[in-house]
Amino acid sequence: MSELISAVEAVDVRFPTSRDLDGSDAMNPEPDYSAAYVTIRTSTGDEGYGLAFTVGRGNDVEVAAVRALAPLVVGLPVEEVLADLGGFSRRLTGDSQLRWLGPEKGAIHMAAAAIVNAIWDLYGRRTKKPVWRLLAELTPEQLVDLVDFRYLQDALTRDEALDILRRAEPGRARRTTALLKHGYPAYTTTPGWLGYDDEKLVRLSKEAVADGFGQIKLKVGADREADARRMRLAREAVGPDIRIAVDANQAWGVQQAIDWMASLTSYDPYWIEEPTSPDDILGHAAIRRALAPVKVATGEHTHNQVMFKQFLQAGALDILQLDASRTAGVTENVAILLLAAKFGVPVCPHAGGVGLCEMVQHLAMFDYVAVSGTTEDRVIEYVDHLHEHFTDPVRIRDGRYRAPAAPGISAELHPQSLGDHRYPDGPVWSGETDG
């Protein structure tokens, strides 16, 4: 008998980060970093792990969305799924009734991401490879077979994608060696949470430089005078040669973003991230024109590959910030990486959260080895929170991610952490009245 997917399990896991204001920003002042944590089991006992990241209330909605998709997965032959991961992704995102809840956006799309990432984790474990290496060793033809080109062909055709991958193919081995030796550049948001006082901001900024980071990021958007003061303190702390990015987390309207940033430009911000609504493509384009040479970065809340296509076509961003679980997981992110390569735009993935650093490093490393072929002006976000809960946590040395060596996508939680942080019945939450 063939091996089947026997179960798709989802657990509501929440971490009380609001208690110390870790993760605080202009739009999320007291987040509790959370995840709809997915385990896929097969009839022979194999497992794969994935998750969708949220910030507290509503994580139960995300868990429900995973459970709604589970009947589309349970009972499928494992080998058939792994042989056609593009088709598997389309099965989840294209269900004729469930797609009405998106289509291809919101909680239902993020649920698809959690399941897709768990399947890739299963695939990596079966082949005994980390997902970045698994992807980077697929042929160009296998990689483009993952992509649904239906809505992309006016910007990226299958033949163009093949050309991108074939041009990069001869250098894969050399870049893999370089990655294993040197790692991948990172920047840190750890100093910049909006709820931190000035002393903590300055201390953590200096520590970031001492730890080898060439870029830090500050949250902005709640108080203009405070933002200017914090930027001044950060610039004094790190000196003129360290890049400082700022992130408004969608707090502003278009003209407000332009005016507000004018008060910060004397401190040489490298990019402004999410300056306005993540859906406002033309607004981002207007901000980019007005603020150049300050770069515009966005993408962590961009719903799908079609929106990324339009951002790129409209010249609305300088830095593309894909997310491991906002779009439909590894499979859709392959398409987004190919779009970015076609338009020559650097990808600097969004991370932090629960497990996002762990998962997204695989995408950036695959991009370097097999797609863009470069790390120039590319950095992965790093936040020093919650990694101790993962069985294969990220490793940072001298401001660079070290390439994962363990099989899978690095999303497995320790059983103790999972039990302690289950919501609402885990011991961390027992007695709490609100998540």
Short mmCIF file of C-alpha atoms in Angstrom, two decimals:
data_model
loop_
_atom_site.label_atom_id
_atom_site.label_comp_id
_atom_site.label_asym_id
_atom_site.label_seq_id
_atom_site.Cartn_x
_atom_site.Cartn_y
_atom_site.Cartn_z
CA MET A 1 0.00 0.00 0.00
CA SER A 2 1.20 3.52 -0.78
CA GLU A 3 2.13 5.90 1.99
CA LEU A 4 -0.61 8.47 2.69
CA ILE A 5 -0.86 11.75 4.56
CA SER A 6 -2.73 10.58 7.62
CA ALA A 7 -3.19 13.80 9.63
CA VAL A 8 -2.89 17.58 9.52
CA GLU A 9 -2.85 18.91 13.07
CA ALA A 10 -2.96 22.58 14.10
CA VAL A 11 -2.20 24.00 17.55
CA ASP A 12 -2.73 27.55 18.86
CA VAL A 13 0.66 28.58 20.30
CA ARG A 14 1.21 32.02 21.84
CA PHE A 15 4.14 33.70 23.55
CA PRO A 16 3.50 36.61 25.98
CA THR A 17 5.89 39.09 24.34
CA SER A 18 3.60 42.00 25.25
CA ARG A 19 4.82 41.78 28.85
CA ASP A 20 8.19 43.32 27.90
CA LEU A 21 6.94 45.12 24.75
CA ASP A 22 9.12 42.94 22.53
CA GLY A 23 7.83 43.38 19.00
CA SER A 24 6.10 46.71 19.73
CA ASP A 25 5.57 49.15 16.88
CA ALA A 26 3.25 51.96 15.81
CA MET A 27 0.43 49.65 14.73
CA ASN A 28 1.08 46.73 17.09
CA PRO A 29 1.86 48.31 20.47
CA GLU A 30 1.47 45.15 22.59
CA PRO A 31 1.78 42.03 20.42
CA ASP A 32 1.84 38.50 21.72
CA TYR A 33 3.87 36.64 19.11
CA SER A 34 1.88 33.58 18.12
CA ALA A 35 1.65 30.79 15.58
CA ALA A 36 -0.83 28.37 14.10
CA TYR A 37 1.57 25.45 14.41
CA VAL A 38 1.06 22.62 11.93
CA THR A 39 2.20 19.02 12.08
CA ILE A 40 1.69 16.78 9.05
CA ARG A 41 1.86 13.04 9.71
CA THR A 42 2.09 10.17 7.25
CA SER A 43 0.84 6.61 7.51
CA THR A 44 4.43 5.37 7.96
CA GLY A 45 5.16 7.72 10.86
CA ASP A 46 7.02 10.53 9.08
CA GLU A 47 6.31 14.12 10.13
CA GLY A 48 6.71 17.65 8.81
CA TYR A 49 6.30 20.97 10.62
CA GLY A 50 5.20 24.43 9.53
CA LEU A 51 3.46 27.48 10.92
CA ALA A 52 1.68 30.73 10.19
CA PHE A 53 2.72 33.70 12.32
CA THR A 54 0.22 36.03 14.03
CA VAL A 55 0.43 38.53 16.89
CA GLY A 56 -2.11 37.19 19.41
CA ARG A 57 -5.89 37.49 19.18
CA GLY A 58 -7.05 35.85 15.97
CA ASN A 59 -4.55 33.04 16.14
CA ASP A 60 -7.52 30.78 16.82
CA VAL A 61 -9.00 31.94 13.51
CA GLU A 62 -5.75 30.92 11.79
CA VAL A 63 -5.91 27.48 13.42
CA ALA A 64 -9.49 27.11 12.21
CA ALA A 65 -8.40 27.98 8.68
CA VAL A 66 -5.74 25.26 8.76
CA ARG A 67 -8.34 22.76 9.94
CA ALA A 68 -10.67 23.84 7.13
CA LEU A 69 -7.98 23.00 4.56
CA ALA A 70 -6.97 19.71 6.19
CA PRO A 71 -9.58 17.55 4.36
CA LEU A 72 -7.94 18.58 1.06
CA VAL A 73 -4.69 17.02 2.28
CA VAL A 74 -5.48 13.99 4.43
CA GLY A 75 -5.51 10.80 2.38
CA LEU A 76 -3.25 12.04 -0.42
CA PRO A 77 -0.39 9.74 -1.48
CA VAL A 78 2.84 11.25 -0.17
CA GLU A 79 4.94 10.46 -3.23
CA GLU A 80 2.40 12.07 -5.56
CA VAL A 81 2.36 15.22 -3.44
CA LEU A 82 6.16 15.49 -3.38
CA ALA A 83 6.36 14.86 -7.12
CA ASP A 84 4.05 17.81 -7.88
CA LEU A 85 4.41 20.46 -5.18
CA GLY A 86 3.19 23.14 -7.55
CA GLY A 87 -0.03 21.19 -8.04
CA PHE A 88 -0.31 20.60 -4.30
CA SER A 89 -0.11 24.33 -3.62
CA ARG A 90 -2.76 25.05 -6.24
CA ARG A 91 -4.99 22.39 -4.67
CA LEU A 92 -4.97 24.38 -1.42
CA THR A 93 -5.25 27.88 -2.87
CA GLY A 94 -7.67 26.99 -5.66
CA ASP A 95 -10.40 25.07 -3.85
CA SER A 96 -13.59 26.31 -5.46
CA GLN A 97 -15.31 27.13 -2.17
CA LEU A 98 -12.55 27.93 0.31
CA ARG A 99 -10.81 30.32 -2.10
CA TRP A 100 -13.85 32.59 -1.72
CA LEU A 101 -12.41 33.49 1.69
CA GLY A 102 -9.41 35.04 -0.08
CA PRO A 103 -8.93 34.48 -2.87
CA GLU A 104 -5.23 33.97 -2.21
CA LYS A 105 -5.08 36.37 0.71
CA GLY A 106 -5.74 36.62 4.42
CA ALA A 107 -6.15 33.85 6.96
CA ILE A 108 -7.01 31.14 4.43
CA HIS A 109 -3.89 31.88 2.35
CA MET A 110 -1.68 31.93 5.44
CA ALA A 111 -3.16 28.59 6.46
CA ALA A 112 -2.13 27.25 3.06
CA ALA A 113 1.37 28.59 3.76
CA ALA A 114 1.60 26.71 7.05
CA ILE A 115 0.61 23.46 5.35
CA VAL A 116 2.83 24.01 2.31
CA ASN A 117 5.82 24.78 4.53
CA ALA A 118 5.14 21.64 6.57
CA ILE A 119 5.13 19.58 3.38
CA TRP A 120 8.47 21.11 2.34
CA ASP A 121 9.78 20.32 5.82
CA LEU A 122 8.66 16.72 5.34
CA TYR A 123 10.37 16.65 1.93
CA GLY A 124 13.61 17.97 3.40
CA ARG A 125 13.55 15.40 6.18
CA ARG A 126 12.96 12.55 3.73
CA THR A 127 15.85 13.67 1.51
CA LYS A 128 18.01 14.50 4.56
CA LYS A 129 18.56 18.08 3.30
CA PRO A 130 17.81 21.53 4.63
CA VAL A 131 15.18 23.13 2.42
CA TRP A 132 17.55 25.78 1.05
CA ARG A 133 19.81 23.04 -0.30
CA LEU A 134 16.90 20.90 -1.47
CA LEU A 135 15.60 23.82 -3.54
CA ALA A 136 19.04 24.80 -4.80
CA GLU A 137 19.65 21.28 -6.10
CA LEU A 138 16.43 21.07 -8.11
CA THR A 139 16.80 21.54 -11.85
CA PRO A 140 15.58 24.77 -13.46
CA GLU A 141 12.76 22.77 -15.01
CA GLN A 142 11.69 21.35 -11.64
CA LEU A 143 11.74 24.84 -10.11
CA VAL A 144 9.60 26.48 -12.79
CA ASP A 145 7.13 23.61 -12.48
CA LEU A 146 6.42 24.94 -8.98
CA VAL A 147 5.21 28.27 -10.37
CA ASP A 148 1.66 29.11 -11.43
CA PHE A 149 2.33 31.51 -14.33
CA ARG A 150 -1.35 32.13 -15.11
CA TYR A 151 -1.42 35.67 -13.70
CA LEU A 152 2.28 36.42 -14.13
CA GLN A 153 2.91 36.04 -17.84
CA ASP A 154 2.65 39.75 -18.62
CA ALA A 155 5.64 40.25 -16.31
CA LEU A 156 7.43 36.89 -16.19
CA THR A 157 7.07 33.98 -18.60
CA ARG A 158 8.11 30.40 -18.03
CA ASP A 159 10.92 30.81 -20.57
CA GLU A 160 12.21 33.94 -18.83
CA ALA A 161 12.18 32.12 -15.48
CA LEU A 162 14.10 29.24 -17.02
CA ASP A 163 16.66 31.67 -18.42
CA ILE A 164 17.18 33.22 -14.97
CA LEU A 165 17.70 29.83 -13.37
CA ARG A 166 19.92 28.48 -16.15
CA ARG A 167 22.18 31.55 -15.98
CA ALA A 168 22.67 30.95 -12.27
CA GLU A 169 23.14 27.19 -12.56
CA PRO A 170 26.89 27.08 -13.35
CA GLY A 171 27.74 29.00 -10.17
CA ARG A 172 25.62 26.98 -7.75
CA ALA A 173 28.44 24.86 -6.35
CA ARG A 174 30.76 27.84 -5.85
CA ARG A 175 28.08 29.86 -4.10
CA THR A 176 27.08 26.92 -1.91
CA THR A 177 30.68 26.67 -0.74
CA ALA A 178 30.78 30.43 -0.05
CA LEU A 179 27.49 30.28 1.84
CA LEU A 180 28.66 27.44 4.04
CA LYS A 181 31.91 29.29 4.77
CA HIS A 182 30.70 32.86 5.22
CA GLY A 183 26.96 32.70 5.91
CA TYR A 184 24.38 35.22 4.71
CA PRO A 185 24.29 38.93 5.73
CA ALA A 186 21.78 39.89 8.42
CA TYR A 187 20.42 43.06 9.95
CA THR A 188 18.82 43.35 13.37
CA THR A 189 15.58 44.93 14.55
CA THR A 190 16.31 44.02 18.17
CA PRO A 191 17.33 47.57 19.25
CA GLY A 192 14.42 49.35 17.63
CA TRP A 193 11.12 48.29 19.18
CA LEU A 194 8.94 51.30 19.83
CA GLY A 195 8.24 50.44 23.46
CA TYR A 196 11.93 50.44 24.44
CA ASP A 197 13.27 53.46 26.30
CA ASP A 198 16.19 55.54 25.03
CA GLU A 199 18.77 53.84 27.22
CA LYS A 200 17.80 50.41 25.94
CA LEU A 201 17.79 51.66 22.34
CA VAL A 202 21.32 53.06 22.65
CA ARG A 203 22.66 50.04 24.51
CA LEU A 204 21.24 47.52 22.06
CA SER A 205 22.36 49.59 19.05
CA LYS A 206 25.94 49.57 20.30
CA GLU A 207 25.72 45.86 21.03
CA ALA A 208 24.49 45.22 17.49
CA VAL A 209 27.54 46.92 16.00
CA ALA A 210 29.83 45.00 18.38
CA ASP A 211 28.13 41.78 17.25
CA GLY A 212 29.01 42.50 13.61
CA PHE A 213 25.75 43.81 12.21
CA GLY A 214 26.12 46.39 9.45
CA GLN A 215 22.48 47.47 9.63
CA ILE A 216 19.88 48.03 12.34
CA LYS A 217 16.21 48.98 12.13
CA LEU A 218 14.07 51.30 14.24
CA LYS A 219 10.30 51.37 14.51
CA VAL A 220 8.76 54.80 13.83
CA GLY A 221 5.38 56.37 13.23
CA ALA A 222 3.79 57.10 16.61
CA ASP A 223 5.42 60.42 17.57
CA ARG A 224 7.39 62.55 15.12
CA GLU A 225 9.55 64.31 17.72
CA ALA A 226 10.30 61.04 19.47
CA ASP A 227 11.25 59.44 16.16
CA ALA A 228 13.73 62.24 15.43
CA ARG A 229 15.22 61.93 18.91
CA ARG A 230 15.53 58.16 18.66
CA MET A 231 17.10 58.37 15.20
CA ARG A 232 19.62 60.91 16.49
CA LEU A 233 20.52 58.68 19.44
CA ALA A 234 20.82 55.61 17.25
CA ARG A 235 23.00 57.41 14.70
CA GLU A 236 25.27 58.69 17.48
CA ALA A 237 25.46 55.17 18.90
CA VAL A 238 26.36 53.34 15.68
CA GLY A 239 28.29 56.01 13.77
CA PRO A 240 28.04 57.08 10.13
CA ASP A 241 28.91 53.79 8.43
CA ILE A 242 26.13 51.57 9.80
CA ARG A 243 22.86 51.56 7.87
CA ILE A 244 19.75 52.49 9.84
CA ALA A 245 16.44 51.41 8.31
CA VAL A 246 13.13 52.67 9.70
CA ASP A 247 9.76 50.92 9.72
CA ALA A 248 6.38 52.66 10.06
CA ASN A 249 4.31 49.44 9.97
CA GLN A 250 1.64 51.11 7.77
CA ALA A 251 1.00 54.00 10.17
CA TRP A 252 0.84 56.86 7.64
CA GLY A 253 -1.09 58.14 4.69
CA VAL A 254 0.87 58.88 1.53
CA GLN A 255 1.55 62.59 2.05
CA GLN A 256 1.98 62.09 5.78
CA ALA A 257 4.72 59.53 5.06
CA ILE A 258 6.52 61.98 2.79
CA ASP A 259 6.28 64.83 5.31
CA TRP A 260 7.20 62.70 8.35
CA MET A 261 10.24 61.21 6.68
CA ALA A 262 11.47 64.72 5.84
CA SER A 263 12.15 65.19 9.56
CA LEU A 264 14.35 62.07 9.64
CA THR A 265 16.42 62.39 6.47
CA SER A 266 19.23 64.31 8.19
CA TYR A 267 20.03 61.07 10.06
CA ASP A 268 20.55 59.19 6.78
CA PRO A 269 17.84 56.49 6.92
CA TYR A 270 18.58 53.67 4.49
CA TRP A 271 15.00 52.62 3.85
CA ILE A 272 11.49 53.39 5.00
CA GLU A 273 9.53 50.17 5.43
CA GLU A 274 5.76 49.88 5.07
CA PRO A 275 5.20 53.66 4.97
CA THR A 276 1.49 53.30 4.17
CA SER A 277 -1.21 50.71 3.49
CA PRO A 278 0.40 47.51 2.22
CA ASP A 279 -2.25 47.36 -0.52
CA ASP A 280 -1.52 50.86 -1.90
CA ILE A 281 0.79 50.17 -4.80
CA LEU A 282 0.46 53.64 -6.36
CA GLY A 283 0.89 55.26 -2.95
CA HIS A 284 4.17 53.43 -2.46
CA ALA A 285 5.28 54.55 -5.92
CA ALA A 286 4.53 58.19 -5.06
CA ILE A 287 6.41 57.92 -1.77
CA ARG A 288 9.36 56.34 -3.53
CA ARG A 289 9.55 59.17 -6.05
CA ALA A 290 9.32 61.82 -3.34
CA LEU A 291 11.84 60.32 -0.91
CA ALA A 292 14.64 59.14 -3.21
CA PRO A 293 17.45 58.40 -2.48
CA VAL A 294 15.87 56.95 0.69
CA LYS A 295 14.67 53.53 -0.38
CA VAL A 296 11.13 52.17 -0.01
CA ALA A 297 10.80 48.62 1.33
CA THR A 298 7.65 46.57 1.67
CA GLY A 299 6.20 43.09 1.32
CA GLU A 300 5.62 41.41 4.67
CA HIS A 301 1.87 42.03 4.32
CA THR A 302 1.71 41.68 0.53
CA HIS A 303 -0.92 39.03 -0.10
CA ASN A 304 0.37 37.09 -3.08
CA GLN A 305 2.61 36.92 -6.14
CA VAL A 306 0.20 38.99 -8.25
CA MET A 307 0.50 41.97 -5.89
CA PHE A 308 4.28 41.64 -5.90
CA LYS A 309 4.13 41.60 -9.69
CA GLN A 310 2.24 44.90 -9.68
CA PHE A 311 4.56 46.53 -7.12
CA LEU A 312 7.47 45.67 -9.40
CA GLN A 313 5.72 46.75 -12.59
CA ALA A 314 4.75 50.08 -11.01
CA GLY A 315 8.25 50.82 -9.71
CA ALA A 316 6.75 51.04 -6.22
CA LEU A 317 9.54 49.49 -4.15
CA ASP A 318 13.32 49.38 -3.93
CA ILE A 319 13.51 46.46 -1.49
CA LEU A 320 11.20 43.43 -1.71
CA GLN A 321 10.44 41.91 1.70
CA LEU A 322 8.87 38.52 1.19
CA ASP A 323 7.54 36.59 4.18
CA ALA A 324 7.68 32.85 4.81
CA SER A 325 4.01 32.49 5.77
CA ARG A 326 2.06 35.49 4.42
CA THR A 327 1.97 34.15 0.86
CA ALA A 328 1.46 30.45 0.21
CA GLY A 329 4.74 29.26 1.68
CA VAL A 330 7.87 28.02 -0.06
CA THR A 331 6.17 27.30 -3.36
CA GLU A 332 4.72 30.75 -4.00
CA ASN A 333 7.89 32.39 -2.70
CA VAL A 334 9.86 30.69 -5.47
CA ALA A 335 7.70 32.63 -7.92
CA ILE A 336 8.25 35.87 -6.00
CA LEU A 337 12.02 35.38 -5.98
CA LEU A 338 11.95 34.86 -9.75
CA LEU A 339 9.89 38.03 -10.21
CA ALA A 340 12.39 40.00 -8.12
CA ALA A 341 15.27 38.61 -10.18
CA LYS A 342 13.51 39.55 -13.43
CA PHE A 343 13.12 43.17 -12.25
CA GLY A 344 16.55 43.35 -10.60
CA VAL A 345 15.17 44.22 -7.15
CA PRO A 346 16.98 43.02 -4.00
CA VAL A 347 15.09 40.70 -1.66
CA CYS A 348 15.51 41.38 2.07
CA PRO A 349 13.10 38.99 3.78
CA HIS A 350 10.89 39.88 6.71
CA ALA A 351 11.61 37.80 9.79
CA GLY A 352 11.33 38.01 13.56
CA GLY A 353 8.05 36.74 14.92
CA VAL A 354 7.72 33.07 15.77
CA GLY A 355 9.83 30.91 13.50
CA LEU A 356 10.08 33.42 10.66
CA CYS A 357 13.86 33.78 10.98
CA GLU A 358 14.12 30.01 11.03
CA MET A 359 12.05 29.51 7.87
CA VAL A 360 12.88 32.53 5.73
CA GLN A 361 16.64 31.98 5.87
CA HIS A 362 16.08 28.98 3.59
CA LEU A 363 14.43 31.18 0.95
CA ALA A 364 17.15 33.83 0.95
CA MET A 365 19.91 31.24 0.78
CA PHE A 366 18.20 29.43 -2.09
CA ASP A 367 17.88 32.79 -3.89
CA TYR A 368 21.60 33.42 -3.52
CA VAL A 369 22.68 29.97 -4.65
CA ALA A 370 20.24 29.33 -7.50
CA VAL A 371 18.32 32.50 -8.52
CA SER A 372 19.87 35.95 -8.08
CA GLY A 373 23.41 34.68 -7.50
CA THR A 374 24.30 37.61 -5.24
CA THR A 375 24.06 38.93 -1.68
CA GLU A 376 24.80 42.53 -2.69
CA ASP A 377 22.44 44.91 -0.82
CA ARG A 378 20.63 41.86 0.53
CA VAL A 379 20.13 41.14 4.22
CA ILE A 380 17.81 38.90 6.21
CA GLU A 381 16.05 40.48 9.17
CA TYR A 382 17.06 39.08 12.55
CA VAL A 383 15.28 39.50 15.88
CA ASP A 384 16.70 37.91 19.01
CA HIS A 385 13.42 36.50 20.34
CA LEU A 386 12.02 33.00 20.86
CA HIS A 387 14.68 30.99 19.02
CA GLU A 388 15.29 28.82 22.07
CA HIS A 389 11.90 27.19 21.48
CA PHE A 390 12.99 25.58 18.17
CA THR A 391 14.85 22.33 17.73
CA ASP A 392 16.98 23.86 14.94
CA PRO A 393 17.26 27.57 15.83
CA VAL A 394 18.96 30.15 13.67
CA ARG A 395 22.67 30.62 14.20
CA ILE A 396 24.11 34.13 13.91
CA ARG A 397 27.83 34.83 13.92
CA ASP A 398 29.50 38.15 13.11
CA GLY A 399 26.22 39.61 11.89
CA ARG A 400 25.54 36.77 9.43
CA TYR A 401 23.15 33.83 9.33
CA ARG A 402 24.95 30.51 9.25
CA ALA A 403 23.48 28.06 6.77
CA PRO A 404 21.22 25.44 8.39
CA ALA A 405 22.53 21.89 8.13
CA ALA A 406 19.64 19.93 9.66
CA PRO A 407 17.02 18.47 7.30
CA GLY A 408 13.80 20.42 6.79
CA ILE A 409 12.74 24.05 7.14
CA SER A 410 13.76 24.55 10.81
CA ALA A 411 10.18 25.10 12.05
CA GLU A 412 9.88 22.32 14.64
CA LEU A 413 9.13 23.46 18.20
CA HIS A 414 10.42 21.64 21.25
CA PRO A 415 7.59 19.56 22.74
CA GLN A 416 8.05 21.33 26.09
CA SER A 417 7.69 24.76 24.49
CA LEU A 418 4.63 23.61 22.57
CA GLY A 419 2.98 22.30 25.71
CA ASP A 420 3.85 25.31 27.85
CA HIS A 421 2.58 27.88 25.33
CA ARG A 422 -0.60 26.23 24.05
CA TYR A 423 -3.42 28.75 24.26
CA PRO A 424 -5.42 28.99 26.44
CA ASP A 425 -4.65 25.89 28.50
CA GLY A 426 -0.84 25.85 28.60
CA PRO A 427 0.76 26.74 31.95
CA VAL A 428 2.16 30.02 30.58
CA TRP A 429 -1.43 31.17 29.93
CA SER A 430 -3.39 29.48 32.70
CA GLY A 431 -4.98 32.18 34.78
CA GLU A 432 -4.67 34.76 31.99
CA THR A 433 -7.93 36.37 30.91
CA ASP A 434 -6.83 37.78 27.57
CA GLY A 435 -4.27 36.78 24.93
#
